[in-house]
Structure formats: C-alpha cells, structure tokens
Tab-separated table of C-alpha atoms in Angstrom:
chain	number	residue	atom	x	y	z
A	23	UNK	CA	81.837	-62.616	-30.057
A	24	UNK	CA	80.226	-64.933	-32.086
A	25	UNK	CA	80.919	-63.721	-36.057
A	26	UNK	CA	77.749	-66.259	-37.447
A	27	UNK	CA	74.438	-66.454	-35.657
A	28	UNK	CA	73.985	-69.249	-34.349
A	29	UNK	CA	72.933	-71.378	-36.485
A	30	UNK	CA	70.522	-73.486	-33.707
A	31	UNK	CA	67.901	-70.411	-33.231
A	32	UNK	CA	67.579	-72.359	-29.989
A	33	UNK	CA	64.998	-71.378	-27.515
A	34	UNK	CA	66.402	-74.184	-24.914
A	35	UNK	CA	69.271	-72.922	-21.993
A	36	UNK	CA	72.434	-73.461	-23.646
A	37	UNK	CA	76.109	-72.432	-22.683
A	38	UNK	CA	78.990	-72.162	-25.427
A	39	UNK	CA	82.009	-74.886	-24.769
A	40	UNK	CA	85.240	-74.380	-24.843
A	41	UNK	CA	87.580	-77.516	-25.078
A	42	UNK	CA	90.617	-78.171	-22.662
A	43	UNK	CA	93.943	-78.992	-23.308
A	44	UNK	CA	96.863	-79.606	-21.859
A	45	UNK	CA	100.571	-78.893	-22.998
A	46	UNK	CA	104.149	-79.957	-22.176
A	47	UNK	CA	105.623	-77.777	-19.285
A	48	UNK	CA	108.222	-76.909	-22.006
A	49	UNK	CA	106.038	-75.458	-24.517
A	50	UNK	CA	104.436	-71.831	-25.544
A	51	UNK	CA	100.929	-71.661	-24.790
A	52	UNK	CA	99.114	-71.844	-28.453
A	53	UNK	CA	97.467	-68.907	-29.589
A	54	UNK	CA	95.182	-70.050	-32.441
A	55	UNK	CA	93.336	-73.811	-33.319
A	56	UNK	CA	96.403	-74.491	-36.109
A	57	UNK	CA	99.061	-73.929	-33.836
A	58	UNK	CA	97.446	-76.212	-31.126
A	59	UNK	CA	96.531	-79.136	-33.948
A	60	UNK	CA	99.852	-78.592	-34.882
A	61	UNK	CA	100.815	-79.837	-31.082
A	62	UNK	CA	98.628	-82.038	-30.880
A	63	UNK	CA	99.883	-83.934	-33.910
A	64	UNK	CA	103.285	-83.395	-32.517
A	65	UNK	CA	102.088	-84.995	-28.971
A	66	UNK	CA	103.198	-81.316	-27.331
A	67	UNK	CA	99.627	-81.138	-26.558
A	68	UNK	CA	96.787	-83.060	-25.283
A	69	UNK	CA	92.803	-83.431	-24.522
A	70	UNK	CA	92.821	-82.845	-21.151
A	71	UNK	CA	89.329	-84.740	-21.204
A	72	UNK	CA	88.403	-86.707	-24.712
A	73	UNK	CA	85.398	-84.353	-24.799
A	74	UNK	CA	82.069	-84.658	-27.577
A	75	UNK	CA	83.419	-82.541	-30.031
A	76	UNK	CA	86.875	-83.781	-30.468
A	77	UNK	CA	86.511	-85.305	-34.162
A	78	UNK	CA	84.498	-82.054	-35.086
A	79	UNK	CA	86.505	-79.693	-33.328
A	80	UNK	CA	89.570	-81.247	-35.085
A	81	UNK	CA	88.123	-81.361	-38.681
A	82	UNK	CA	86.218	-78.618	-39.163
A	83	UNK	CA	87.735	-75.705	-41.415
A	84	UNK	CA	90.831	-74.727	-40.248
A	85	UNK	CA	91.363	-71.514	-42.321
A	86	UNK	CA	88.546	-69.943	-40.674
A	87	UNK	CA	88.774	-67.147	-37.335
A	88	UNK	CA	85.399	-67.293	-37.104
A	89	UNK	CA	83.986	-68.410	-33.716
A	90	UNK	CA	81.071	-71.003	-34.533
A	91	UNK	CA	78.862	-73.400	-33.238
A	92	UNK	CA	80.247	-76.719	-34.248
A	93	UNK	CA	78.215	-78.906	-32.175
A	94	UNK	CA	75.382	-79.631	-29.786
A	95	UNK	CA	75.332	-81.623	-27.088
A	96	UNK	CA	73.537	-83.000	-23.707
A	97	UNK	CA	75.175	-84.031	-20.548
A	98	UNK	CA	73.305	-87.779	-21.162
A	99	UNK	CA	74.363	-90.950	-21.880
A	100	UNK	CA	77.894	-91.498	-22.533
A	101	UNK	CA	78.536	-87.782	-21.537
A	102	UNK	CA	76.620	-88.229	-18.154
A	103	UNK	CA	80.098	-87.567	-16.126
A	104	UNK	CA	80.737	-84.493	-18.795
A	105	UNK	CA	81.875	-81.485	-17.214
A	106	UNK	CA	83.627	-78.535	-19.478
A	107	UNK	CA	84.181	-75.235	-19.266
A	108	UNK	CA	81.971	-73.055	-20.305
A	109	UNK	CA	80.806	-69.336	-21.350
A	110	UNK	CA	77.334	-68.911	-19.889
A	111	UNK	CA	75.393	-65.928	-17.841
A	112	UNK	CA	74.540	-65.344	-14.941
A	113	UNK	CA	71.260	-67.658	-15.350
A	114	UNK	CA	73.214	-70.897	-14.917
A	115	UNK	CA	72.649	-72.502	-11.905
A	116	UNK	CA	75.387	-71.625	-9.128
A	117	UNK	CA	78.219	-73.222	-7.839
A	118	UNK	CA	77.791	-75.126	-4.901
A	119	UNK	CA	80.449	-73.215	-2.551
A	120	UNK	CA	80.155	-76.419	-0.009
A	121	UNK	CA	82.578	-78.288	-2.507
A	122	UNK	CA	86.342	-77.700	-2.874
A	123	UNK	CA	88.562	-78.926	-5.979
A	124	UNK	CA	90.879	-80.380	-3.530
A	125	UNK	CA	87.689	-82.671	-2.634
A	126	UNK	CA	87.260	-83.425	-6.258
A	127	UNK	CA	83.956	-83.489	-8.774
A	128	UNK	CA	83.331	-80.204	-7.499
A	129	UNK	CA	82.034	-78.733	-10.712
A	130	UNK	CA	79.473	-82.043	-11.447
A	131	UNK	CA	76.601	-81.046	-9.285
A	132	UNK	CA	77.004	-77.619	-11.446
A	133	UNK	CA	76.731	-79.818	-14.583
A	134	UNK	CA	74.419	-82.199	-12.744
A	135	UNK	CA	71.951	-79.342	-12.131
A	136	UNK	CA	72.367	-77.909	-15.905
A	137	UNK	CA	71.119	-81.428	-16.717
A	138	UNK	CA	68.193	-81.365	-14.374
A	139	UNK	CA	67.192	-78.160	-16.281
A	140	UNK	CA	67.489	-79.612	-19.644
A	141	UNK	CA	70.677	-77.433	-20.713
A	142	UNK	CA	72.404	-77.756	-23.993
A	143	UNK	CA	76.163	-77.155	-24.646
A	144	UNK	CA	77.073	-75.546	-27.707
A	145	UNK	CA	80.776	-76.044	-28.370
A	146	UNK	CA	82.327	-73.761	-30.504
A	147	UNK	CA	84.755	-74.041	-32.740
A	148	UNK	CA	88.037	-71.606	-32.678
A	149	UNK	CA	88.169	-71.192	-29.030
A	150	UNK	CA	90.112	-73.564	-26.695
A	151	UNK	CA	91.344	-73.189	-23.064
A	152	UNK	CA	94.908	-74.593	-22.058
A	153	UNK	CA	95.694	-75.416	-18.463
A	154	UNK	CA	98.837	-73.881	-17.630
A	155	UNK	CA	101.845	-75.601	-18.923
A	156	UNK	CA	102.468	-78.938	-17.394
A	157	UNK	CA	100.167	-82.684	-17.586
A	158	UNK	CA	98.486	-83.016	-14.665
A	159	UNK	CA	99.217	-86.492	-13.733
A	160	UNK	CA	95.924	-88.815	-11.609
A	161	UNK	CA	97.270	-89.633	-7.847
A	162	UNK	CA	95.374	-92.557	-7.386
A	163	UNK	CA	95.853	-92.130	-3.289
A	164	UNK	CA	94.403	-88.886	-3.668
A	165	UNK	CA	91.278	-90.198	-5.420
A	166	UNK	CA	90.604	-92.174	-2.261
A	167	UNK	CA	91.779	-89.719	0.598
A	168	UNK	CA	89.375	-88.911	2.986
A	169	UNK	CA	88.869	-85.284	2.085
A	170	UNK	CA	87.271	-87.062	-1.821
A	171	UNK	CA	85.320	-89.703	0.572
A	172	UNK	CA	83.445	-86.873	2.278
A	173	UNK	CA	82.853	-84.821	-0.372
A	174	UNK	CA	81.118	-87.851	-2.382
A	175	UNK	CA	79.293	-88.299	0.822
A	176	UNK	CA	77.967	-84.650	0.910
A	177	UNK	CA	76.963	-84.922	-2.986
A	178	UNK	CA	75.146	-87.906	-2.520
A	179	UNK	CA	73.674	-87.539	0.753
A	180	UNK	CA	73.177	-83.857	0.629
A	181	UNK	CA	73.143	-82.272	-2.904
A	182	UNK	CA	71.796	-84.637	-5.163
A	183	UNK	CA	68.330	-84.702	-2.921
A	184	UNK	CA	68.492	-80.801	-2.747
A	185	UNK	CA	68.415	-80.469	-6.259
A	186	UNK	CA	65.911	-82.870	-7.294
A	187	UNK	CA	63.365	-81.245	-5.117
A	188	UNK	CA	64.307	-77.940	-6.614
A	189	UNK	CA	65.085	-78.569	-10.294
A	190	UNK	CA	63.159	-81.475	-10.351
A	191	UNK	CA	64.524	-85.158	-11.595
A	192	UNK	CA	65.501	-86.626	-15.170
A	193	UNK	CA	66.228	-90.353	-14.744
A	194	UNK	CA	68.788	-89.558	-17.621
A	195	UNK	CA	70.997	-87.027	-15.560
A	196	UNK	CA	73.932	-88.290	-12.870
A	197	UNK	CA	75.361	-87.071	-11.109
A	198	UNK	CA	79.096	-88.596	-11.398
C-alpha cells in the first residue's frame, strides 16, 4: 500500500509502475531497491527495458521503505512503444486474448488502448519486478518468424481500427 498519498490528487486514469529487471542466472533474486542498485552497479543486474523513470528511480532516497510516486508519465513521444508492468483495476482496458507472447507486442495494443484513453503511469518508487533469473537474450529469426508477421498483421489490420472506433483516436498514441 501506498504509505504517502499521492502526491498528484489526480482525477485522470492512472496505473502505478513497477520497473523490470533482469538478473544473472547465478544470482539471488533482490529483495529491496539497495540490494538491486547494489547489482546493478555490480552489472549482476539489469533494466530489462531503459524505462522513464530510470534516473529517478535510481536517485531518489534510498533510506526510505516507503512506496511513492516518483514520477508521471504518458505513453507519447519517445515512450510511444512503452509498455511496463503495472498495478491497475479492473477499469483498465482488457487484454486482447487474440494475441500470444510467442507472437510478440502482445501487451502494446493494451498500452495502445491506455493511450487512446488518455492514461497516466505513475511509477513508484520502492517496488521493482525481476524476471526470473537469467537475460533473456533477442533471437533476431524469431523477430521475423511467421507466427510475429501475423500477429503484426492482426494488430494493424484488425485491432488498431477496432479501437479507434471504440476509444476513439489521439494522433499522439502508436501503436508499436
């Protein structure tokens, strides 16, 4: 729970962020924010996506339990392709159950909808999520398999016109 109100009094849709990391298949999972700078100065942890908050996330007091509100942020501009995990309700728009991980970008036409709707992410400071133990490496065949060719085409030929005729458009939001 949050300790602080937050601090925003924001009447807009918002979801809290958590960032992602990654750590070596050899190491403990980290249980608090010092133990997983303390990684990530060692390089036995990483971003697993160089997110909005990183240089606030990293520098804001580190002596503190409380969970916070460090930042605010829109999935525009140079965070058009953003996609992070999330605490939200059960007001968010759904996942679309057509798309598969396996078929990649499978949680953008989530974020891509959030957009259309004008949600904010609040990222909070003192909460993390690591993958489990191992760096996912990028299979460059698998970006262009067939199963990540039909998906796109779904999004884009499917999706993306759905939701613009239900959530209406914002010239600002993309999709990927």
């Amino acid at each position: 729970m949050i300790e602080k109100s937050d601090y925003t009094n924001s009447l807009n849709k918002r979801v809290f962020v958590l960032p992602i990391f990654e750590v070596k298949k050899d190491q403990k999972v980290p249980e608090t924010k010092n133990e997983l700078l303390l990684m990530l100065s060692r390089k036995d942890a990483f971003w697993f996506h160089e997110e909005l908050c990183i240089r606030k996330w990293k520098t804001s007091e580190r002596n503190s339990s409380e969970l916070s509100v460090i930042e605010i942020g829109k999935r525009t501009n140079s965070f058009k392709t953003w996609e992070p995990f999330y605490i939200g309700t059960n007001a968010e728009p759904i996942f679309d159950e057509r798309l598969s991980s396996e078929g990649r970008a499978n949680k953008m036409t989530q974020a891509y909808a959030m957009c259309l709707l004008g949600y904010e992410y609040h990222i909070l400071d003192n909460a993390f999520v690591v993958h489990k133990p191992g760096i996912k490496l990028l299979d460059e065949n698998y970006v262009f398999s067939d199963l990540v060719k039909k998906q796109n085409e779904l999004i884009y030929d499917k999706i993306v016109k759905e939701y613009i005729k239900y959530y209406g458009n914002r010239k600002e939001c993309k999709v990927m």
